Amino acid sequence: MESTKSADGTIIAYDRDGAGDPIVFISGAFNDRTKCAPVAELLRDTHTVICYDRRGRGDSTDEGTVAGIPADGPDRELADLSAVLEAAGGSAAVLGFSSGGVLALQAAAAGLPITKIALYEPPLGVDRAPDLPERLAELIIAGRRGDAVATFQREGIGLPPAVVEQIRQSPGWPYLEAMATSVGYDAAVTRLGLPDSLPDLPMIVLNGAETWPGLRELAAGLAAQVPGMRHLEVPGGENHTMPPAATAEALRTFLAGAES
């Protein structure tokens, strides 16, 4: 594990492996840096792969206030990614998974030194209550971390209440509660949606052939909306997961600049 420091003093932990042109992996909700590791490992023979913990997850800290997440969360995360890109050598390609894909697009629009953008099932176009980030912050400040997690699962992800209750009774619930603050960041960045303009970069959006139908439709719709963005469906990927081999193969082809 290595680390870098963001603008507000937050320590951002990351793993680096491989050699070659760098690619930074940005995970999604309830994920730490291990989420993208199986895909990254398959690219280390041709690329320097960097998987980092977004703030408040895994081994990364968070020096920001919970109350400030709804307004300032996206800017904090852009500063974090900027620090990671600097640690990567100054610029890099990025792969954004789920809400990490929304963050990747916001970063490109903000002018961060990103060379290529790959997205995996970003939740752009999903209807959410506009005040969700504020309500999550209120729950976390009140010490109701479990309620914050459940609210995000229902309203931010769209899980049925019965499924959320099943998860709440599962052995993995304490892990989710421990990451409760982080979902405020996911809600804040996804609220921004698709940037009004994006730089002229190579871009691709991926989805799994066996994912939830809505995510497949969102990926295709995003590619149709963004000029020059390619859309590719990879085999597998049930339940909003990245199939390592198929995703790595698609990324390798994309990063090499070849058509698939």
Coordinates of C-alpha atoms in Angstrom, one line a residue:
M1 CA 0.0 0.0 0.0
E2 CA 1.1 3.5 -0.8
S3 CA -0.6 6.8 0.0
T4 CA -0.8 10.5 -1.1
K5 CA -2.3 13.6 0.5
S6 CA -5.3 15.5 -0.8
A7 CA -5.7 19.2 -0.7
D8 CA -7.5 19.2 2.7
G9 CA -5.0 16.8 4.3
T10 CA -7.0 13.6 3.8
I11 CA -4.7 10.6 3.3
I12 CA -5.6 8.6 0.1
A13 CA -4.4 5.0 0.1
Y14 CA -3.7 3.2 -3.1
D15 CA -2.1 0.1 -4.5
R16 CA 0.2 0.3 -7.5
D17 CA 1.4 -2.6 -9.7
G18 CA 2.6 -3.4 -13.1
A19 CA 4.5 -1.3 -15.7
G20 CA 3.5 0.8 -18.7
D21 CA 1.0 3.6 -19.3
P22 CA -1.0 4.2 -16.1
I23 CA -4.6 3.6 -15.5
V24 CA -6.4 4.6 -12.3
F25 CA -9.4 2.6 -11.1
I26 CA -12.2 4.5 -9.3
S27 CA -14.6 2.3 -7.4
G28 CA -18.3 2.8 -6.6
A29 CA -20.6 2.8 -3.6
F30 CA -19.7 0.5 -0.7
N31 CA -16.5 -0.4 -2.4
D32 CA -12.9 0.0 -1.3
R33 CA -9.9 -0.4 -3.6
T34 CA -10.1 -4.2 -3.7
K35 CA -13.3 -3.9 -5.8
C36 CA -11.3 -3.3 -9.0
A37 CA -8.3 -5.3 -8.1
P38 CA -9.2 -8.5 -10.0
V39 CA -9.5 -6.5 -13.3
A40 CA -6.4 -4.4 -12.6
E41 CA -4.3 -7.5 -11.9
L42 CA -5.0 -8.8 -15.4
L43 CA -3.6 -5.5 -16.9
R44 CA -0.4 -5.2 -14.9
D45 CA 1.7 -6.9 -17.6
T46 CA 1.0 -4.0 -20.0
H47 CA 0.0 -1.1 -17.7
T48 CA 0.8 0.5 -14.4
V49 CA -2.5 -0.1 -12.5
I50 CA -3.5 2.0 -9.5
C51 CA -6.5 1.2 -7.3
Y52 CA -7.3 3.7 -4.6
D53 CA -9.6 4.0 -1.7
R54 CA -12.0 7.0 -2.1
R55 CA -12.1 9.1 1.0
G56 CA -13.7 7.5 4.0
R57 CA -13.2 4.0 2.7
G58 CA -10.7 1.3 3.4
D59 CA -7.4 2.9 4.5
S60 CA -8.2 6.4 3.3
T61 CA -9.1 9.1 5.9
D62 CA -11.6 11.9 5.6
E63 CA -10.7 15.4 7.0
G64 CA -13.9 17.0 5.7
T65 CA -17.1 17.5 7.8
V66 CA -20.2 15.3 7.2
A67 CA -22.3 18.5 7.0
G68 CA -20.3 19.7 4.1
I69 CA -20.6 16.6 2.0
P70 CA -23.7 17.6 0.0
A71 CA -22.2 20.8 -1.2
D72 CA -18.4 20.1 -1.1
G73 CA -18.2 16.4 -1.5
P74 CA -17.6 16.3 -5.3
D75 CA -14.9 19.0 -5.1
R76 CA -13.2 17.0 -2.3
E77 CA -13.2 13.9 -4.4
L78 CA -11.9 15.8 -7.4
A79 CA -9.0 17.0 -5.3
D80 CA -8.4 13.4 -4.1
L81 CA -8.3 12.1 -7.7
S82 CA -6.0 14.9 -8.7
A83 CA -3.5 13.8 -6.0
V84 CA -3.8 10.2 -7.2
L85 CA -3.1 11.3 -10.8
E86 CA -0.1 13.2 -9.7
A87 CA 1.2 10.1 -7.9
A88 CA 0.6 8.1 -11.1
G89 CA 3.0 10.4 -12.9
G90 CA 0.9 13.4 -13.7
S91 CA -1.7 12.0 -16.0
A92 CA -3.5 8.6 -16.6
A93 CA -6.4 6.8 -18.1
V94 CA -9.2 6.1 -15.7
L95 CA -11.8 3.3 -15.3
G96 CA -14.8 4.4 -13.3
F97 CA -17.1 1.7 -11.9
S98 CA -20.7 2.7 -11.0
S99 CA -20.7 6.1 -9.2
G100 CA -16.9 6.2 -9.8
G101 CA -17.8 6.6 -13.5
V102 CA -19.8 9.7 -12.7
L103 CA -16.8 11.0 -10.8
A104 CA -14.5 10.2 -13.7
L105 CA -16.7 12.3 -16.1
Q106 CA -16.8 15.2 -13.6
A107 CA -13.0 15.1 -13.3
A108 CA -12.6 15.2 -17.1
A109 CA -15.0 18.1 -17.3
A110 CA -13.0 19.9 -14.6
G111 CA -9.8 19.6 -16.6
L112 CA -8.0 17.0 -14.6
P113 CA -5.1 15.3 -16.6
I114 CA -7.1 12.3 -17.8
T115 CA -6.0 10.7 -21.1
K116 CA -8.8 8.2 -21.7
I117 CA -12.0 7.4 -19.9
A118 CA -13.6 4.0 -19.5
L119 CA -16.9 3.7 -17.6
Y120 CA -18.5 0.5 -16.3
E121 CA -22.3 0.8 -15.7
P122 CA -22.4 4.4 -14.4
P123 CA -25.8 5.2 -12.9
L124 CA -26.4 8.3 -15.1
G125 CA -30.1 8.9 -15.8
V126 CA -31.5 7.3 -12.7
D127 CA -34.2 9.4 -11.0
R128 CA -33.3 10.2 -7.4
A129 CA -34.7 12.7 -4.9
P130 CA -32.6 15.8 -5.2
D131 CA -32.3 16.2 -1.4
L132 CA -30.9 12.7 -0.9
P133 CA -27.3 13.9 0.0
E134 CA -28.7 16.3 2.6
R135 CA -30.9 13.7 4.2
L136 CA -28.1 11.2 4.3
A137 CA -25.8 13.8 6.0
E138 CA -28.5 14.4 8.6
L139 CA -28.9 10.7 9.4
I140 CA -25.1 10.3 9.8
I141 CA -24.8 13.3 12.0
A142 CA -27.6 12.0 14.2
G143 CA -25.7 8.7 14.6
R144 CA -28.2 6.7 12.5
R145 CA -25.6 5.2 10.2
G146 CA -27.6 2.1 9.5
D147 CA -30.6 4.2 8.4
A148 CA -28.3 6.2 6.2
V149 CA -27.1 3.0 4.5
A150 CA -30.7 1.7 4.1
T151 CA -31.9 5.0 2.7
F152 CA -29.1 5.0 0.1
Q153 CA -29.8 1.4 -0.8
R154 CA -33.5 2.2 -1.4
E155 CA -33.3 5.6 -2.9
G156 CA -29.8 5.8 -4.3
I157 CA -29.5 2.3 -5.7
G158 CA -33.2 1.4 -6.1
L159 CA -33.3 -1.8 -4.1
P160 CA -36.7 -3.0 -2.9
P161 CA -37.4 -2.4 0.8
A162 CA -37.6 -6.1 1.5
V163 CA -34.2 -6.7 0.0
V164 CA -32.7 -3.9 2.0
E165 CA -34.2 -5.5 5.2
Q166 CA -32.6 -8.8 4.3
I167 CA -29.3 -7.2 3.8
R168 CA -29.7 -5.4 7.1
Q169 CA -30.0 -8.8 8.9
S170 CA -27.0 -10.3 7.1
P171 CA -23.5 -10.7 8.6
G172 CA -22.1 -8.1 6.1
W173 CA -24.2 -5.3 7.5
P174 CA -21.6 -4.0 10.0
Y175 CA -19.2 -3.6 7.1
L176 CA -21.8 -1.4 5.2
E177 CA -22.5 0.6 8.4
A178 CA -18.8 1.3 8.7
M179 CA -18.9 2.9 5.3
A180 CA -22.0 4.9 5.9
T181 CA -20.3 8.3 5.5
S182 CA -19.0 7.4 2.1
V183 CA -22.5 7.0 0.6
G184 CA -23.0 10.7 1.1
Y185 CA -20.2 11.3 -1.4
D186 CA -21.8 8.8 -3.9
A187 CA -25.1 10.6 -3.6
A188 CA -23.5 14.0 -4.0
V189 CA -21.5 13.2 -7.1
T190 CA -24.3 11.3 -8.8
R191 CA -26.6 14.2 -8.2
L192 CA -24.4 16.2 -10.6
G193 CA -25.3 13.9 -13.5
L194 CA -23.7 14.2 -16.9
P195 CA -21.4 17.3 -17.3
D196 CA -22.6 19.9 -19.8
S197 CA -19.4 19.5 -21.8
L198 CA -16.6 17.0 -21.9
P199 CA -13.1 17.2 -23.4
D200 CA -12.4 15.4 -26.7
L201 CA -10.9 12.2 -25.2
P202 CA -11.3 8.6 -26.2
M203 CA -14.2 7.3 -24.1
I204 CA -16.0 4.0 -23.8
V205 CA -18.9 2.8 -21.6
L206 CA -19.1 -0.9 -20.7
N207 CA -21.9 -3.1 -19.3
G208 CA -22.2 -6.7 -18.6
A209 CA -24.5 -8.8 -20.7
E210 CA -26.1 -10.3 -17.6
T211 CA -26.5 -7.1 -15.6
W212 CA -29.7 -5.5 -14.6
P213 CA -31.6 -4.5 -17.7
G214 CA -31.9 -0.9 -16.6
L215 CA -28.1 -0.5 -16.4
R216 CA -27.7 -1.9 -20.0
E217 CA -30.2 0.7 -21.2
L218 CA -28.5 3.5 -19.4
A219 CA -25.1 2.6 -20.8
A220 CA -26.4 2.5 -24.4
G221 CA -28.3 5.8 -23.8
L222 CA -25.1 7.5 -22.5
A223 CA -23.1 6.4 -25.5
A224 CA -25.8 7.8 -27.8
Q225 CA -25.8 11.1 -25.8
V226 CA -22.0 11.7 -25.7
P227 CA -20.3 12.4 -29.0
G228 CA -17.6 9.9 -29.8
M229 CA -18.3 7.6 -26.8
R230 CA -18.3 3.9 -27.7
H231 CA -20.5 1.3 -26.1
L232 CA -19.5 -2.2 -25.6
E233 CA -21.3 -5.1 -23.8
V234 CA -19.0 -7.7 -22.2
P235 CA -20.0 -11.3 -21.4
G236 CA -21.2 -12.0 -17.9
G237 CA -21.4 -9.3 -15.2
E238 CA -24.6 -10.4 -13.4
N239 CA -26.0 -8.2 -10.7
H240 CA -23.8 -5.1 -11.5
T241 CA -20.5 -6.8 -11.2
M242 CA -17.4 -6.6 -13.5
P243 CA -16.3 -9.9 -15.0
P244 CA -12.5 -9.6 -14.6
A245 CA -11.3 -11.4 -17.8
A246 CA -13.9 -9.9 -20.2
T247 CA -13.5 -6.4 -18.7
A248 CA -9.7 -6.5 -18.8
E249 CA -9.7 -7.6 -22.4
A250 CA -12.1 -4.8 -23.4
L251 CA -9.9 -2.3 -21.5
R252 CA -6.7 -3.5 -23.0
T253 CA -8.1 -3.1 -26.5
F254 CA -9.5 0.3 -25.7
L255 CA -6.3 1.5 -24.1
A256 CA -4.3 0.3 -27.1
G257 CA -6.4 2.5 -29.3
A258 CA -7.7 -0.4 -31.4
E259 CA -11.3 -1.1 -32.4
S260 CA -13.1 -4.1 -30.9

